[in-house]
Amino acid sequence: EAGVAQSPRYKIIEKRQSVAFWCNPISGHATLYWYQQILGQGPKLLIQFQNNGVVDDSQLPKDRFSAERLKGVDSTLKIQPAKLEDSAVYLCASSPLRRLATGGELFFGEGSRLTVL
Amino acid sequence: DAKTTQPNSMESNEEEPVHLPCNHSTISGTDYIHWYRQLPSQGPEYVIHGLTSNVNNRMASLAIAEDRKSSTLILHRATLRDAAVYYCILIMEYGNKLVFGAGTILRVKS
């Protein structure tokens, strides 16, 4: 079974430029998550989709970050304009179940590492 | 989400058992205890989860205290490949997201 695919793996940009990350979840997974992981910290949830609807985007900096999940499959996370503090690994995850607590699990991609100079 | 407390780092010798502790004194009766780990340069991966009883799977065992205020992830024979950051996470019964703390960095010595 193919895992969660993310691209690009690495991206270096200047501050104030824009960048986009793409995620293809495991086939059939209804729930998709984007996490931001700053070096030395645990991942922080940015946004959660259920099919193509947003469930939670309370921690997404909406003045510069946007995300969409068209047709309930692939997703794109965009940053515009980027700041130095956006340097991090952006992780995409998907899950087949709504009740994560009782037996579901999140499947993560390898992440996209962003460096903002 | 209820808070968990884990040691910043631990060290183990290869082929020996490892006990990774997690304190969650404010856990509620319907919070499930999940463990994930993150190998270097990879996304986190699921390890094990439980509610009240001890659990075993092919990767590890989870021992849950009787009062549920703490739990321990047990790796029975650590290998170099087990060197990772281990996260203890509480998820509400109907919750559907993972809230990560800083985790425990496990170093395995050969």
Short mmCIF file of N, CA and C in Angstrom, two decimals, chain B:
data_model
loop_
_atom_site.label_atom_id
_atom_site.label_comp_id
_atom_site.label_asym_id
_atom_site.label_seq_id
_atom_site.Cartn_x
_atom_site.Cartn_y
_atom_site.Cartn_z
N ASP B 1 -7.05 19.42 25.42
CA ASP B 1 -6.55 18.08 25.60
C ASP B 1 -5.70 18.01 26.88
N ALA B 2 -5.81 16.90 27.62
CA ALA B 2 -5.05 16.75 28.84
C ALA B 2 -3.55 16.71 28.54
N LYS B 3 -2.76 17.16 29.52
CA LYS B 3 -1.33 17.33 29.30
C LYS B 3 -0.58 16.06 29.70
N THR B 4 0.51 15.78 29.00
CA THR B 4 1.40 14.68 29.37
C THR B 4 2.77 15.24 29.67
N THR B 5 3.52 14.54 30.53
CA THR B 5 4.88 14.93 30.88
C THR B 5 5.80 13.75 30.64
N GLN B 6 6.87 14.00 29.87
CA GLN B 6 7.83 12.94 29.56
C GLN B 6 9.25 13.47 29.81
N PRO B 7 10.18 12.58 30.14
CA PRO B 7 11.57 13.04 30.26
C PRO B 7 12.09 13.52 28.91
N ASN B 8 12.99 14.49 28.95
CA ASN B 8 13.52 15.02 27.69
C ASN B 8 14.27 13.98 26.90
N SER B 9 15.05 13.16 27.59
CA SER B 9 15.85 12.16 26.88
C SER B 9 16.13 10.96 27.76
N MET B 10 16.42 9.84 27.11
CA MET B 10 16.80 8.62 27.79
C MET B 10 17.82 7.90 26.92
N GLU B 11 18.60 7.05 27.58
CA GLU B 11 19.61 6.30 26.86
C GLU B 11 19.48 4.82 27.21
N SER B 12 19.74 3.99 26.24
CA SER B 12 19.63 2.55 26.46
C SER B 12 20.75 1.85 25.72
N ASN B 13 21.05 0.64 26.18
CA ASN B 13 22.00 -0.21 25.46
C ASN B 13 21.23 -1.12 24.50
N GLU B 14 21.87 -1.40 23.39
CA GLU B 14 21.26 -2.28 22.40
C GLU B 14 20.96 -3.65 23.02
N GLU B 15 19.87 -4.23 22.62
CA GLU B 15 19.44 -5.56 23.06
C GLU B 15 18.87 -5.58 24.47
N GLU B 16 18.83 -4.44 25.15
CA GLU B 16 18.25 -4.40 26.50
C GLU B 16 16.85 -3.78 26.44
N PRO B 17 16.02 -4.07 27.46
CA PRO B 17 14.68 -3.47 27.48
C PRO B 17 14.75 -1.98 27.83
N VAL B 18 13.78 -1.26 27.31
CA VAL B 18 13.67 0.18 27.58
C VAL B 18 12.27 0.48 28.10
N HIS B 19 12.23 1.26 29.17
CA HIS B 19 10.95 1.68 29.74
C HIS B 19 10.84 3.19 29.62
N LEU B 20 9.92 3.65 28.80
CA LEU B 20 9.73 5.08 28.58
C LEU B 20 8.50 5.54 29.36
N PRO B 21 8.69 6.40 30.37
CA PRO B 21 7.56 6.82 31.22
C PRO B 21 6.80 8.02 30.66
N CYS B 22 5.54 8.10 31.07
CA CYS B 22 4.70 9.25 30.71
C CYS B 22 3.75 9.52 31.87
N ASN B 23 3.73 10.74 32.34
CA ASN B 23 2.79 11.13 33.38
C ASN B 23 1.63 11.91 32.77
N HIS B 24 0.43 11.57 33.19
CA HIS B 24 -0.77 12.27 32.71
C HIS B 24 -1.77 12.33 33.86
N SER B 25 -1.42 13.11 34.86
CA SER B 25 -2.19 13.14 36.11
C SER B 25 -3.59 13.75 35.93
N THR B 26 -3.81 14.51 34.85
CA THR B 26 -5.14 15.13 34.65
C THR B 26 -5.97 14.35 33.63
N ILE B 27 -5.60 13.13 33.38
CA ILE B 27 -6.33 12.31 32.40
C ILE B 27 -7.78 12.12 32.83
N SER B 28 -8.69 12.15 31.88
CA SER B 28 -10.09 11.90 32.19
C SER B 28 -10.42 10.44 31.87
N GLY B 29 -11.58 10.00 32.33
CA GLY B 29 -11.94 8.59 32.19
C GLY B 29 -12.08 8.11 30.76
N THR B 30 -12.29 9.03 29.82
CA THR B 30 -12.49 8.62 28.43
C THR B 30 -11.32 9.02 27.53
N ASP B 31 -10.19 9.39 28.12
CA ASP B 31 -9.00 9.71 27.32
C ASP B 31 -8.24 8.42 27.01
N TYR B 32 -7.89 8.24 25.76
CA TYR B 32 -7.08 7.12 25.34
C TYR B 32 -5.61 7.54 25.31
N ILE B 33 -4.73 6.62 25.66
CA ILE B 33 -3.30 6.88 25.68
C ILE B 33 -2.68 6.32 24.40
N HIS B 34 -2.10 7.19 23.62
CA HIS B 34 -1.47 6.78 22.36
C HIS B 34 0.02 7.09 22.42
N TRP B 35 0.81 6.26 21.76
CA TRP B 35 2.23 6.50 21.59
C TRP B 35 2.58 6.49 20.11
N TYR B 36 3.33 7.50 19.73
CA TYR B 36 3.90 7.58 18.39
C TYR B 36 5.41 7.75 18.55
N ARG B 37 6.14 7.42 17.49
CA ARG B 37 7.56 7.70 17.51
C ARG B 37 7.96 8.32 16.17
N GLN B 38 9.05 9.07 16.21
CA GLN B 38 9.52 9.75 15.01
C GLN B 38 10.99 9.44 14.82
N LEU B 39 11.27 8.64 13.81
CA LEU B 39 12.65 8.32 13.45
C LEU B 39 13.27 9.54 12.77
N PRO B 40 14.59 9.64 12.76
CA PRO B 40 15.25 10.80 12.14
C PRO B 40 14.82 11.00 10.69
N SER B 41 14.48 12.23 10.36
CA SER B 41 14.11 12.64 9.00
C SER B 41 12.86 11.94 8.47
N GLN B 42 12.01 11.47 9.37
CA GLN B 42 10.76 10.86 8.95
C GLN B 42 9.59 11.47 9.70
N GLY B 43 8.37 11.22 9.21
CA GLY B 43 7.19 11.63 9.94
C GLY B 43 6.94 10.66 11.09
N PRO B 44 6.15 11.08 12.07
CA PRO B 44 5.83 10.19 13.18
C PRO B 44 5.10 8.93 12.70
N GLU B 45 5.23 7.86 13.47
CA GLU B 45 4.50 6.63 13.17
C GLU B 45 3.86 6.10 14.44
N TYR B 46 2.72 5.47 14.26
CA TYR B 46 1.97 4.91 15.38
C TYR B 46 2.73 3.75 16.00
N VAL B 47 2.68 3.69 17.34
CA VAL B 47 3.31 2.57 18.04
C VAL B 47 2.26 1.69 18.71
N ILE B 48 1.46 2.29 19.58
CA ILE B 48 0.51 1.51 20.36
C ILE B 48 -0.47 2.44 21.05
N HIS B 49 -1.61 1.91 21.48
CA HIS B 49 -2.52 2.73 22.27
C HIS B 49 -3.30 1.84 23.23
N GLY B 50 -3.88 2.48 24.26
CA GLY B 50 -4.68 1.72 25.22
C GLY B 50 -5.57 2.65 26.03
N LEU B 51 -6.48 2.04 26.80
CA LEU B 51 -7.39 2.82 27.64
C LEU B 51 -7.15 2.52 29.12
N THR B 52 -7.31 1.26 29.49
CA THR B 52 -7.12 0.89 30.90
C THR B 52 -6.20 -0.32 31.06
N SER B 53 -6.37 -1.30 30.19
CA SER B 53 -5.59 -2.54 30.32
C SER B 53 -4.25 -2.42 29.62
N ASN B 54 -3.30 -3.21 30.06
CA ASN B 54 -2.01 -3.28 29.37
C ASN B 54 -2.20 -3.85 27.98
N VAL B 55 -1.38 -3.40 27.05
CA VAL B 55 -1.53 -3.79 25.65
C VAL B 55 -0.18 -4.26 25.11
N ASN B 56 -0.24 -5.23 24.23
CA ASN B 56 0.97 -5.70 23.55
C ASN B 56 0.73 -5.72 22.05
N ASN B 57 1.74 -5.36 21.29
CA ASN B 57 1.71 -5.59 19.85
C ASN B 57 3.12 -5.94 19.40
N ARG B 58 3.30 -6.04 18.10
CA ARG B 58 4.59 -6.51 17.60
C ARG B 58 5.71 -5.52 17.86
N MET B 59 5.35 -4.26 18.07
CA MET B 59 6.39 -3.25 18.26
C MET B 59 6.76 -3.06 19.73
N ALA B 60 5.77 -3.10 20.61
CA ALA B 60 6.01 -2.69 21.99
C ALA B 60 4.89 -3.17 22.90
N SER B 61 5.06 -2.87 24.19
CA SER B 61 4.01 -3.09 25.18
C SER B 61 3.70 -1.77 25.85
N LEU B 62 2.47 -1.64 26.28
CA LEU B 62 2.03 -0.44 27.00
C LEU B 62 1.49 -0.88 28.34
N ALA B 63 2.13 -0.38 29.40
CA ALA B 63 1.68 -0.65 30.76
C ALA B 63 1.02 0.60 31.30
N ILE B 64 -0.23 0.46 31.75
CA ILE B 64 -1.01 1.60 32.24
C ILE B 64 -1.24 1.42 33.73
N ALA B 65 -0.91 2.45 34.50
CA ALA B 65 -1.09 2.38 35.94
C ALA B 65 -2.57 2.22 36.28
N GLU B 66 -2.81 1.63 37.44
CA GLU B 66 -4.19 1.35 37.84
C GLU B 66 -5.03 2.63 37.93
N ASP B 67 -4.43 3.71 38.38
CA ASP B 67 -5.17 4.97 38.48
C ASP B 67 -5.12 5.77 37.17
N ARG B 68 -4.43 5.25 36.19
CA ARG B 68 -4.31 5.82 34.83
C ARG B 68 -3.58 7.16 34.82
N LYS B 69 -2.94 7.51 35.90
CA LYS B 69 -2.23 8.79 35.91
C LYS B 69 -0.84 8.70 35.30
N SER B 70 -0.44 7.52 34.95
CA SER B 70 0.84 7.36 34.27
C SER B 70 0.81 6.10 33.41
N SER B 71 1.73 6.05 32.47
CA SER B 71 1.87 4.85 31.63
C SER B 71 3.33 4.70 31.24
N THR B 72 3.67 3.50 30.77
CA THR B 72 5.04 3.21 30.38
C THR B 72 5.04 2.46 29.07
N LEU B 73 5.78 2.96 28.13
CA LEU B 73 6.00 2.24 26.87
C LEU B 73 7.22 1.36 27.05
N ILE B 74 7.08 0.09 26.73
CA ILE B 74 8.18 -0.86 26.93
C ILE B 74 8.63 -1.41 25.57
N LEU B 75 9.89 -1.19 25.28
CA LEU B 75 10.52 -1.83 24.12
C LEU B 75 11.32 -3.00 24.69
N HIS B 76 11.00 -4.19 24.30
CA HIS B 76 11.55 -5.36 24.99
C HIS B 76 13.03 -5.59 24.71
N ARG B 77 13.46 -5.30 23.50
CA ARG B 77 14.87 -5.41 23.16
C ARG B 77 15.21 -4.27 22.20
N ALA B 78 15.81 -3.24 22.75
CA ALA B 78 16.09 -2.06 21.92
C ALA B 78 17.12 -2.37 20.84
N THR B 79 16.87 -1.85 19.66
CA THR B 79 17.85 -1.94 18.58
C THR B 79 18.22 -0.52 18.17
N LEU B 80 19.26 -0.41 17.37
CA LEU B 80 19.69 0.91 16.92
C LEU B 80 18.57 1.60 16.16
N ARG B 81 17.73 0.81 15.50
CA ARG B 81 16.65 1.37 14.72
C ARG B 81 15.56 1.99 15.59
N ASP B 82 15.58 1.67 16.90
CA ASP B 82 14.58 2.25 17.81
C ASP B 82 14.95 3.64 18.30
N ALA B 83 16.14 4.13 17.94
CA ALA B 83 16.52 5.49 18.31
C ALA B 83 15.60 6.47 17.60
N ALA B 84 14.85 7.24 18.41
CA ALA B 84 13.80 8.10 17.86
C ALA B 84 13.29 9.01 18.96
N VAL B 85 12.38 9.90 18.60
CA VAL B 85 11.65 10.68 19.59
C VAL B 85 10.32 9.98 19.82
N TYR B 86 10.00 9.71 21.07
CA TYR B 86 8.77 9.00 21.42
C TYR B 86 7.79 9.98 22.06
N TYR B 87 6.58 9.99 21.52
CA TYR B 87 5.55 10.91 21.98
C TYR B 87 4.42 10.14 22.66
N CYS B 88 4.06 10.59 23.84
CA CYS B 88 2.91 10.07 24.57
C CYS B 88 1.79 11.10 24.41
N ILE B 89 0.64 10.68 23.90
CA ILE B 89 -0.43 11.62 23.54
C ILE B 89 -1.76 11.09 24.07
N LEU B 90 -2.54 11.98 24.65
CA LEU B 90 -3.89 11.63 25.09
C LEU B 90 -4.91 12.09 24.04
N ILE B 91 -5.85 11.23 23.73
CA ILE B 91 -6.89 11.58 22.77
C ILE B 91 -8.24 11.31 23.42
N MET B 92 -9.09 12.31 23.38
CA MET B 92 -10.44 12.14 23.93
C MET B 92 -11.19 11.08 23.12
N GLU B 93 -12.15 10.45 23.76
CA GLU B 93 -12.88 9.33 23.15
C GLU B 93 -13.37 9.67 21.74
N TYR B 94 -13.91 10.85 21.57
CA TYR B 94 -14.42 11.25 20.25
C TYR B 94 -13.51 12.27 19.58
N GLY B 95 -12.29 12.38 20.10
CA GLY B 95 -11.33 13.28 19.48
C GLY B 95 -10.79 12.69 18.19
N ASN B 96 -10.34 13.56 17.31
CA ASN B 96 -9.82 13.07 16.03
C ASN B 96 -8.58 13.81 15.60
N LYS B 97 -7.79 14.25 16.56
CA LYS B 97 -6.52 14.87 16.20
C LYS B 97 -5.48 14.53 17.25
N LEU B 98 -4.22 14.59 16.83
CA LEU B 98 -3.09 14.36 17.73
C LEU B 98 -2.49 15.71 18.12
N VAL B 99 -2.29 15.91 19.42
CA VAL B 99 -1.61 17.10 19.93
C VAL B 99 -0.29 16.64 20.53
N PHE B 100 0.79 16.98 19.88
CA PHE B 100 2.11 16.50 20.28
C PHE B 100 2.76 17.42 21.30
N GLY B 101 3.45 16.82 22.27
CA GLY B 101 4.35 17.56 23.14
C GLY B 101 5.76 17.47 22.57
N ALA B 102 6.74 17.65 23.44
CA ALA B 102 8.14 17.61 23.00
C ALA B 102 8.67 16.19 22.88
N GLY B 103 8.05 15.24 23.60
CA GLY B 103 8.48 13.85 23.51
C GLY B 103 9.78 13.56 24.24
N THR B 104 10.17 12.28 24.18
CA THR B 104 11.43 11.80 24.77
C THR B 104 12.35 11.34 23.66
N ILE B 105 13.56 11.89 23.66
CA ILE B 105 14.57 11.44 22.70
C ILE B 105 15.22 10.18 23.26
N LEU B 106 15.08 9.07 22.56
CA LEU B 106 15.71 7.83 22.98
C LEU B 106 16.98 7.60 22.17
N ARG B 107 18.08 7.45 22.88
CA ARG B 107 19.36 7.12 22.23
C ARG B 107 19.69 5.67 22.58
N VAL B 108 20.11 4.91 21.60
CA VAL B 108 20.46 3.51 21.79
C VAL B 108 21.93 3.33 21.47
N LYS B 109 22.65 2.79 22.44
CA LYS B 109 24.10 2.60 22.29
C LYS B 109 24.39 1.15 21.90
N SER B 110 25.33 1.01 20.97
CA SER B 110 25.72 -0.35 20.56
C SER B 110 26.82 -0.90 21.46
#
